[in-house]
């Protein structure tokens, strides 16, 4: 069920018309004072940090019932992101900084942030303000009514390029056909999670972490708020076409073994066709005598089978590679330093 997330109101008891039917469904009410952890992975984002902090303070500093911490995960930035964060921390006790030893990628950075977060309610969000912080107020309203997960569902993908939109549609279509559990479409990492959900995520042992899949896998009572994803406010995107393609492969191979199984069926089909063709050739020899020419059909059959086998081996290799990496049991990330202020 989707609800429209409108405006920034600092009232946790909002009787917004959109939420009324939810209230009837769920009778759980949670404590009015919420401790909130904002988990923010950052990679070369020094331009965005100031804008981000201003937006967050504007939303939450007017809400005494929300006690929040900001867990920044510096994912091996090579610019002065860390300096900007340390300066910000000098003025704001609520900022905690987890510095990773190198760039481990957004998925690993998120895992590090979720591990460090201490709040009752945890929300991962991007630093470029593409995940509007004011939406979190609407999410909290739904959390208080008993939902454990509140997704931020994108109403449309207007702020994405055509290629990104098309590849997203294709990805969700294929993924949800072959993988279990289904991924909700047009939903990113931006979501509110109850502490129990994060504790469940922390128990998952895999070191290659496709977070969208893991989020869906743990389940829990889930609802969503709608929003329009704005453009990036500063800096530039870290995900190009090749990175997105690898991300899609990661997603599908992490949550489905269907691509391995289709080879059995394709093999049966090709063998059956070859058998029929064999019968046909024998019959032709018996009826018409020995037939010398036949290179064309031989070449076609040979190259077709060669191609099919190579694809099959490639896919098996993809899984074997993943099993190999996973079997090393390396940690998901390495923390170089933690900056926290206790005073
Ligand atoms: N990010 C990260 N590690 C990376 C790449 C990205 O922590 O290796 C962070 C980045 O700083 C930002 C968030 O992940 O806060 C989303 O990245 P981006 O805005 O580039 O992705 P897009 O919105 O273009 O998909
Ligand atoms: Mg972005």
Short mmCIF file of C-alpha atoms and ligand atoms in Angstrom, two decimals:
data_model
loop_
_atom_site.label_atom_id
_atom_site.label_comp_id
_atom_site.label_asym_id
_atom_site.label_seq_id
_atom_site.Cartn_x
_atom_site.Cartn_y
_atom_site.Cartn_z
CA UNK A 1 0.00 0.00 0.00
CA UNK A 2 1.36 3.41 -0.91
CA UNK A 3 0.81 6.75 0.74
CA UNK A 4 1.76 10.12 -0.56
CA UNK A 5 4.48 11.70 1.51
CA UNK A 6 3.66 15.37 1.63
CA UNK A 7 5.46 18.29 3.14
CA UNK A 8 7.57 18.66 6.24
CA UNK A 9 5.53 18.71 9.39
CA UNK A 10 7.04 18.14 12.72
CA UNK A 11 4.13 16.42 14.29
CA UNK A 12 4.41 12.77 15.06
CA UNK A 13 0.71 12.49 15.76
CA UNK A 14 -0.28 13.78 12.33
CA UNK A 15 -3.79 12.69 11.46
CA UNK A 16 -3.11 13.13 7.81
CA UNK A 17 -5.99 11.91 5.64
CA UNK A 18 -3.70 9.53 3.76
CA UNK A 19 -2.72 7.70 6.88
CA UNK A 20 -6.15 7.06 8.34
CA UNK A 21 -6.75 3.65 6.79
CA UNK A 22 -3.33 2.56 7.97
CA UNK A 23 -4.25 3.53 11.48
CA UNK A 24 -7.23 1.23 11.34
CA UNK A 25 -5.10 -1.68 10.15
CA UNK A 26 -2.38 -1.35 12.75
CA UNK A 27 -3.06 -0.90 16.40
CA UNK A 28 0.59 -0.86 17.55
CA UNK A 29 1.73 2.50 18.83
CA UNK A 30 5.34 3.21 19.60
CA UNK A 31 7.01 5.58 21.98
CA UNK A 32 6.55 9.25 21.01
CA UNK A 33 10.23 10.06 21.48
CA UNK A 34 12.25 8.52 18.70
CA UNK A 35 15.99 8.05 18.51
CA UNK A 36 16.88 8.20 14.84
CA UNK A 37 20.12 7.21 13.10
CA UNK A 38 20.77 8.72 9.70
CA UNK A 39 23.31 6.54 7.88
CA UNK A 40 25.10 8.45 5.14
CA UNK A 41 27.75 6.82 2.90
CA UNK A 42 30.03 9.42 1.33
CA UNK A 43 32.61 9.06 -1.40
CA UNK A 44 34.26 12.29 -2.63
CA UNK A 45 31.35 14.45 -1.55
CA UNK A 46 32.94 17.50 0.07
CA UNK A 47 30.71 19.80 -2.00
CA UNK A 48 27.52 18.15 -0.78
CA UNK A 49 28.13 17.86 2.96
CA UNK A 50 27.34 21.47 3.91
CA UNK A 51 24.10 21.51 1.94
CA UNK A 52 23.11 18.15 3.36
CA UNK A 53 23.69 19.16 6.98
CA UNK A 54 21.73 22.37 6.51
CA UNK A 55 18.76 20.46 5.06
CA UNK A 56 18.83 17.86 7.86
CA UNK A 57 18.98 20.50 10.59
CA UNK A 58 16.15 22.44 9.03
CA UNK A 59 13.92 19.39 9.20
CA UNK A 60 14.85 17.88 12.55
CA UNK A 61 15.99 20.72 14.76
CA UNK A 62 12.37 21.86 14.98
CA UNK A 63 11.38 18.42 16.30
CA UNK A 64 12.26 17.95 19.98
CA UNK A 65 10.72 14.47 19.96
CA UNK A 66 13.27 13.22 17.43
CA UNK A 67 16.74 12.65 18.87
CA UNK A 68 19.04 12.00 15.96
CA UNK A 69 22.60 11.01 15.22
CA UNK A 70 24.34 11.29 11.87
CA UNK A 71 26.55 8.31 11.01
CA UNK A 72 28.73 9.31 8.07
CA UNK A 73 30.69 6.50 6.45
CA UNK A 74 33.66 7.92 4.58
CA UNK A 75 34.12 5.31 1.85
CA UNK A 76 37.76 5.99 1.00
CA UNK A 77 37.27 9.53 -0.32
CA UNK A 78 40.30 11.04 -2.01
CA UNK A 79 39.14 14.67 -1.74
CA UNK A 80 38.72 16.67 1.47
CA UNK A 81 35.46 14.97 2.47
CA UNK A 82 36.97 13.77 5.76
CA UNK A 83 38.18 17.28 6.64
CA UNK A 84 34.74 18.72 5.92
CA UNK A 85 33.19 16.06 8.13
CA UNK A 86 35.62 16.70 10.97
CA UNK A 87 34.97 20.44 10.83
CA UNK A 88 31.22 19.75 10.92
CA UNK A 89 31.73 17.39 13.85
CA UNK A 90 33.57 20.16 15.73
CA UNK A 91 30.29 22.06 15.81
CA UNK A 92 27.89 19.18 16.13
CA UNK A 93 28.14 16.38 18.69
CA UNK A 94 25.56 14.30 16.87
CA UNK A 95 27.96 13.60 13.99
CA UNK A 96 29.86 10.30 14.06
CA UNK A 97 32.32 9.40 11.34
CA UNK A 98 33.33 5.88 10.35
CA UNK A 99 36.33 6.03 8.07
CA UNK A 100 36.91 2.97 5.91
CA UNK A 101 40.45 2.01 4.92
CA UNK A 102 39.70 2.40 1.17
CA UNK A 103 36.76 2.66 -1.23
CA UNK A 104 34.69 -0.47 -0.61
CA UNK A 105 31.61 0.66 -2.57
CA UNK A 106 28.25 1.94 -1.41
CA UNK A 107 26.91 -1.46 -0.37
CA UNK A 108 29.79 -2.11 2.02
CA UNK A 109 29.70 1.48 3.31
CA UNK A 110 26.01 1.07 4.10
CA UNK A 111 26.73 -2.14 5.98
CA UNK A 112 29.36 -0.32 8.04
CA UNK A 113 26.89 2.46 8.84
CA UNK A 114 24.10 0.07 9.82
CA UNK A 115 26.51 -1.77 12.08
CA UNK A 116 27.47 1.47 13.87
CA UNK A 117 23.98 3.00 14.10
CA UNK A 118 22.49 3.08 17.60
CA UNK A 119 18.97 4.47 16.99
CA UNK A 120 15.57 2.78 17.45
CA UNK A 121 14.92 3.78 13.89
CA UNK A 122 17.54 3.77 11.13
CA UNK A 123 17.39 5.52 7.77
CA UNK A 124 20.14 5.20 5.13
CA UNK A 125 20.21 8.19 2.79
CA UNK A 126 22.42 9.70 0.10
CA UNK A 127 24.33 12.87 0.88
CA UNK A 128 23.41 14.55 -2.44
CA UNK A 129 19.88 15.36 -1.19
CA UNK A 130 18.31 13.03 -3.75
CA UNK A 131 16.70 11.40 -0.71
CA UNK A 132 14.78 14.34 0.83
CA UNK A 133 15.17 14.32 4.65
CA UNK A 134 11.69 15.81 5.21
CA UNK A 135 10.18 12.56 3.94
CA UNK A 136 11.54 10.86 7.06
CA UNK A 137 8.89 12.65 9.15
CA UNK A 138 6.19 10.91 7.14
CA UNK A 139 8.04 7.62 7.53
CA UNK A 140 8.17 8.05 11.29
CA UNK A 141 4.41 8.57 11.42
CA UNK A 142 3.94 5.19 9.76
CA UNK A 143 6.59 3.53 11.95
CA UNK A 144 4.72 4.75 15.03
CA UNK A 145 1.64 3.02 13.70
CA UNK A 146 3.41 -0.32 13.76
CA UNK A 147 5.25 -0.69 10.46
CA UNK A 148 8.83 -1.94 10.70
CA UNK A 149 9.94 -0.83 7.25
CA UNK A 150 8.78 2.27 5.39
CA UNK A 151 10.07 2.39 1.82
CA UNK A 152 10.50 5.61 -0.13
CA UNK A 153 8.84 4.81 -3.42
CA UNK A 154 9.71 6.94 -6.44
CA UNK A 155 6.59 8.14 -8.19
CA UNK A 156 8.49 8.56 -11.42
CA UNK A 157 12.05 8.52 -12.71
CA UNK A 158 12.01 11.95 -14.33
CA UNK A 159 15.36 12.91 -12.80
CA UNK A 160 17.07 9.88 -14.44
CA UNK A 161 18.44 9.67 -17.97
CA UNK A 162 16.52 7.64 -20.56
CA UNK A 163 19.15 4.89 -20.54
CA UNK A 164 19.04 4.61 -16.74
CA UNK A 165 15.23 4.45 -16.79
CA UNK A 166 15.13 1.73 -19.44
CA UNK A 167 17.82 -0.36 -17.79
CA UNK A 168 15.98 -0.06 -14.45
CA UNK A 169 12.75 -1.35 -16.01
CA UNK A 170 14.59 -4.25 -17.65
CA UNK A 171 16.48 -5.08 -14.46
CA UNK A 172 13.37 -5.27 -12.27
CA UNK A 173 11.49 -7.29 -14.91
CA UNK A 174 14.21 -9.94 -15.24
CA UNK A 175 15.18 -9.95 -11.57
CA UNK A 176 11.66 -10.36 -10.29
CA UNK A 177 10.96 -13.14 -12.80
CA UNK A 178 13.93 -15.28 -11.75
CA UNK A 179 14.77 -14.24 -8.19
CA UNK A 180 13.16 -14.65 -4.82
CA UNK A 181 12.17 -12.51 -2.95
CA UNK A 182 10.76 -9.91 -5.31
CA UNK A 183 12.31 -6.46 -5.21
CA UNK A 184 9.82 -3.61 -4.91
CA UNK A 185 10.19 -1.49 -8.07
CA UNK A 186 11.44 2.10 -8.00
CA UNK A 187 12.65 1.82 -4.42
CA UNK A 188 16.27 2.50 -3.50
CA UNK A 189 18.20 2.19 -0.27
CA UNK A 190 16.32 5.19 1.18
CA UNK A 191 13.91 3.66 3.70
CA UNK A 192 13.12 3.70 7.38
CA UNK A 193 13.94 0.54 9.31
CA UNK A 194 13.08 -0.43 12.85
CA UNK A 195 15.98 -1.61 15.01
CA UNK A 196 14.71 -5.22 14.75
CA UNK A 197 15.12 -5.09 10.96
CA UNK A 198 18.70 -3.83 11.21
CA UNK A 199 19.52 -6.52 13.79
CA UNK A 200 18.23 -9.10 11.28
CA UNK A 201 20.37 -7.60 8.51
CA UNK A 202 23.43 -7.73 10.72
CA UNK A 203 22.98 -11.48 11.09
CA UNK A 204 23.29 -12.14 7.35
CA UNK A 205 26.79 -13.51 6.86
CA UNK A 206 27.48 -12.90 3.17
CA UNK A 207 30.40 -10.68 2.31
CA UNK A 208 29.12 -9.64 -1.15
CA UNK A 209 26.23 -7.47 -0.13
CA UNK A 210 23.49 -6.50 -2.55
CA UNK A 211 21.62 -4.37 -0.04
CA UNK A 212 18.35 -4.01 -1.95
CA UNK A 213 18.09 -7.78 -2.07
CA UNK A 214 19.06 -8.23 1.59
CA UNK A 215 16.53 -5.60 2.66
CA UNK A 216 13.80 -7.46 0.79
CA UNK A 217 14.97 -10.85 2.06
CA UNK A 218 14.57 -10.02 5.76
CA UNK A 219 10.92 -9.05 5.23
CA UNK A 220 9.01 -7.46 8.19
CA UNK A 221 5.84 -5.37 8.05
CA UNK A 222 6.41 -3.02 5.18
CA UNK A 223 4.68 0.01 3.71
CA UNK A 224 5.78 2.92 1.54
CA UNK A 225 5.56 6.65 1.04
CA UNK A 226 5.64 8.16 -2.44
CA UNK A 227 8.04 10.89 -3.46
CA UNK A 228 9.57 12.50 -6.49
CA UNK A 229 13.34 12.04 -6.48
CA UNK A 230 15.04 15.39 -7.02
CA UNK A 231 18.23 15.93 -9.02
CA UNK A 232 21.62 15.67 -7.32
CA UNK A 233 22.29 19.01 -5.57
CA UNK A 234 26.10 19.13 -5.88
CA UNK A 235 29.01 16.98 -7.07
CA UNK A 236 28.59 14.15 -9.57
CA UNK A 237 27.15 10.62 -9.66
CA UNK A 238 29.47 7.75 -8.78
CA UNK A 239 27.65 5.15 -10.85
CA UNK A 240 28.33 4.93 -14.60
CA UNK A 241 26.84 2.42 -17.06
CA UNK A 242 29.41 -0.34 -16.45
CA UNK A 243 29.07 -0.04 -12.65
CA UNK A 244 25.29 -0.31 -12.96
CA UNK A 245 25.58 -3.38 -15.22
CA UNK A 246 27.80 -5.10 -12.64
CA UNK A 247 25.40 -4.07 -9.91
CA UNK A 248 22.51 -5.69 -11.82
CA UNK A 249 24.53 -8.91 -12.31
CA UNK A 250 25.37 -8.92 -8.61
CA UNK A 251 21.69 -8.58 -7.74
CA UNK A 252 20.50 -11.39 -9.96
CA UNK A 253 23.23 -13.87 -9.17
CA UNK A 254 22.99 -13.15 -5.43
CA UNK A 255 19.31 -13.98 -5.23
CA UNK A 256 18.65 -16.49 -8.02
CA UNK A 257 20.16 -19.74 -9.25
CA UNK A 258 17.73 -19.79 -12.17
CA UNK A 259 20.47 -18.82 -14.71
CA UNK A 260 22.36 -21.99 -13.73
CA UNK A 261 19.32 -24.19 -14.15
CA UNK A 262 18.22 -23.05 -17.60
CA UNK A 263 21.28 -24.83 -19.05
CA UNK A 264 19.84 -28.21 -18.17
CA UNK A 265 16.69 -27.43 -20.12
CA UNK A 266 18.56 -25.87 -23.02
CA UNK A 267 20.84 -28.92 -23.09
CA UNK A 268 17.85 -31.28 -23.20
CA UNK A 269 16.28 -29.20 -25.97
CA UNK A 270 19.44 -29.06 -28.10
CA UNK A 271 20.13 -32.80 -27.64
CA UNK A 272 16.57 -33.59 -28.64
CA UNK A 273 16.86 -31.47 -31.79
CA UNK A 274 20.22 -33.12 -32.61
CA UNK A 275 18.63 -36.56 -32.18
CA UNK A 276 15.78 -35.65 -34.57
CA UNK A 277 18.28 -34.26 -37.05
CA UNK A 278 20.35 -37.46 -36.75
CA UNK A 279 17.28 -39.58 -37.57
CA UNK A 280 16.57 -37.33 -40.54
CA UNK A 281 20.12 -37.76 -41.91
CA UNK A 282 20.02 -41.55 -41.50
CA UNK A 283 16.67 -41.68 -43.28
CA UNK A 284 18.02 -39.54 -46.09
CA UNK A 285 21.09 -41.75 -46.55
CA UNK A 286 18.90 -44.85 -46.60
CA UNK A 287 16.49 -43.36 -49.14
CA UNK A 288 18.80 -41.23 -51.33
CA UNK A 289 22.22 -42.86 -50.79
CA UNK A 290 25.44 -41.27 -49.46
CA UNK A 291 25.36 -37.47 -49.50
CA UNK A 292 28.83 -35.80 -49.53
CA UNK A 293 28.03 -32.07 -49.28
CA UNK A 294 27.00 -31.00 -45.78
CA UNK A 295 29.55 -28.49 -44.58
CA UNK A 296 26.97 -25.76 -44.13
CA UNK A 297 24.78 -27.70 -41.71
CA UNK A 298 27.87 -29.06 -39.93
CA UNK A 299 29.31 -25.58 -39.41
CA UNK A 300 25.99 -24.18 -38.19
CA UNK A 301 25.52 -26.98 -35.68
CA UNK A 302 29.11 -26.76 -34.50
CA UNK A 303 29.23 -23.01 -33.98
CA UNK A 304 25.75 -22.92 -32.40
CA UNK A 305 26.69 -25.57 -29.88
CA UNK A 306 30.07 -23.90 -29.28
CA UNK A 307 28.34 -20.61 -28.46
CA UNK A 308 25.78 -22.25 -26.19
CA UNK A 309 28.51 -24.05 -24.29
CA UNK A 310 30.59 -20.92 -23.84
CA UNK A 311 27.64 -18.98 -22.42
CA UNK A 312 26.89 -21.88 -20.10
CA UNK A 313 30.47 -22.04 -18.88
CA UNK A 314 30.50 -18.25 -18.42
CA UNK A 315 27.46 -18.37 -16.19
CA UNK A 316 28.81 -21.26 -14.15
CA UNK A 317 32.04 -19.25 -13.84
CA UNK A 318 30.10 -16.26 -12.54
CA UNK A 319 28.64 -18.32 -9.71
CA UNK A 320 31.84 -20.21 -9.04
CA UNK A 321 33.67 -16.88 -8.73
CA UNK A 322 31.13 -15.68 -6.21
CA UNK A 323 31.37 -18.91 -4.21
CA UNK A 324 35.16 -18.57 -4.25
CA UNK A 325 35.10 -14.99 -2.96
CA UNK A 326 32.47 -15.85 -0.36
CA UNK A 327 34.45 -18.91 0.82
CA UNK A 328 37.36 -16.68 1.88
CA UNK A 329 35.11 -15.17 4.56
CA UNK A 330 36.75 -11.80 4.34
CA UNK A 331 35.09 -8.96 6.23
CA UNK A 332 32.78 -6.71 4.21
CA UNK A 333 34.88 -3.61 4.99
CA UNK A 334 37.82 -2.48 7.11
CA UNK A 335 37.47 0.48 9.46
CA UNK A 336 40.51 2.72 9.59
CA UNK A 337 39.25 5.14 12.18
CA UNK A 338 36.14 6.10 14.12
CA UNK A 339 35.63 9.73 15.06
CA UNK A 340 33.16 10.24 17.88
CA UNK A 341 32.78 12.99 20.42
CA UNK A 342 31.89 11.88 23.89
CA UNK A 343 31.92 15.36 25.53
N1 LIG B 1 28.83 6.29 -2.52
C1 LIG B 1 29.72 5.62 -1.68
N2 LIG B 1 30.67 4.79 -2.21
C2 LIG B 1 30.81 4.62 -3.56
C3 LIG B 1 29.89 5.30 -4.41
C4 LIG B 1 28.92 6.12 -3.87
O1 LIG B 1 29.62 5.76 -0.45
O2 LIG B 1 31.70 3.88 -3.97
C5 LIG B 1 27.80 7.19 -1.94
C6 LIG B 1 27.77 8.60 -2.51
O3 LIG B 1 28.70 9.44 -1.86
C7 LIG B 1 26.34 9.04 -2.26
C8 LIG B 1 25.58 7.72 -2.42
O4 LIG B 1 26.54 6.67 -2.27
O5 LIG B 1 26.11 9.51 -0.95
C9 LIG B 1 24.88 7.63 -3.77
O6 LIG B 1 25.79 7.84 -4.82
P1 LIG B 1 25.40 8.62 -6.15
O7 LIG B 1 24.60 9.85 -5.82
O8 LIG B 1 26.66 8.85 -6.91
O9 LIG B 1 24.49 7.56 -6.89
P2 LIG B 1 23.24 7.86 -7.85
O10 LIG B 1 22.29 8.73 -7.06
O11 LIG B 1 23.79 8.57 -9.02
O12 LIG B 1 22.70 6.51 -8.15
MG1 LIG B 2 22.74 10.51 -6.21
#
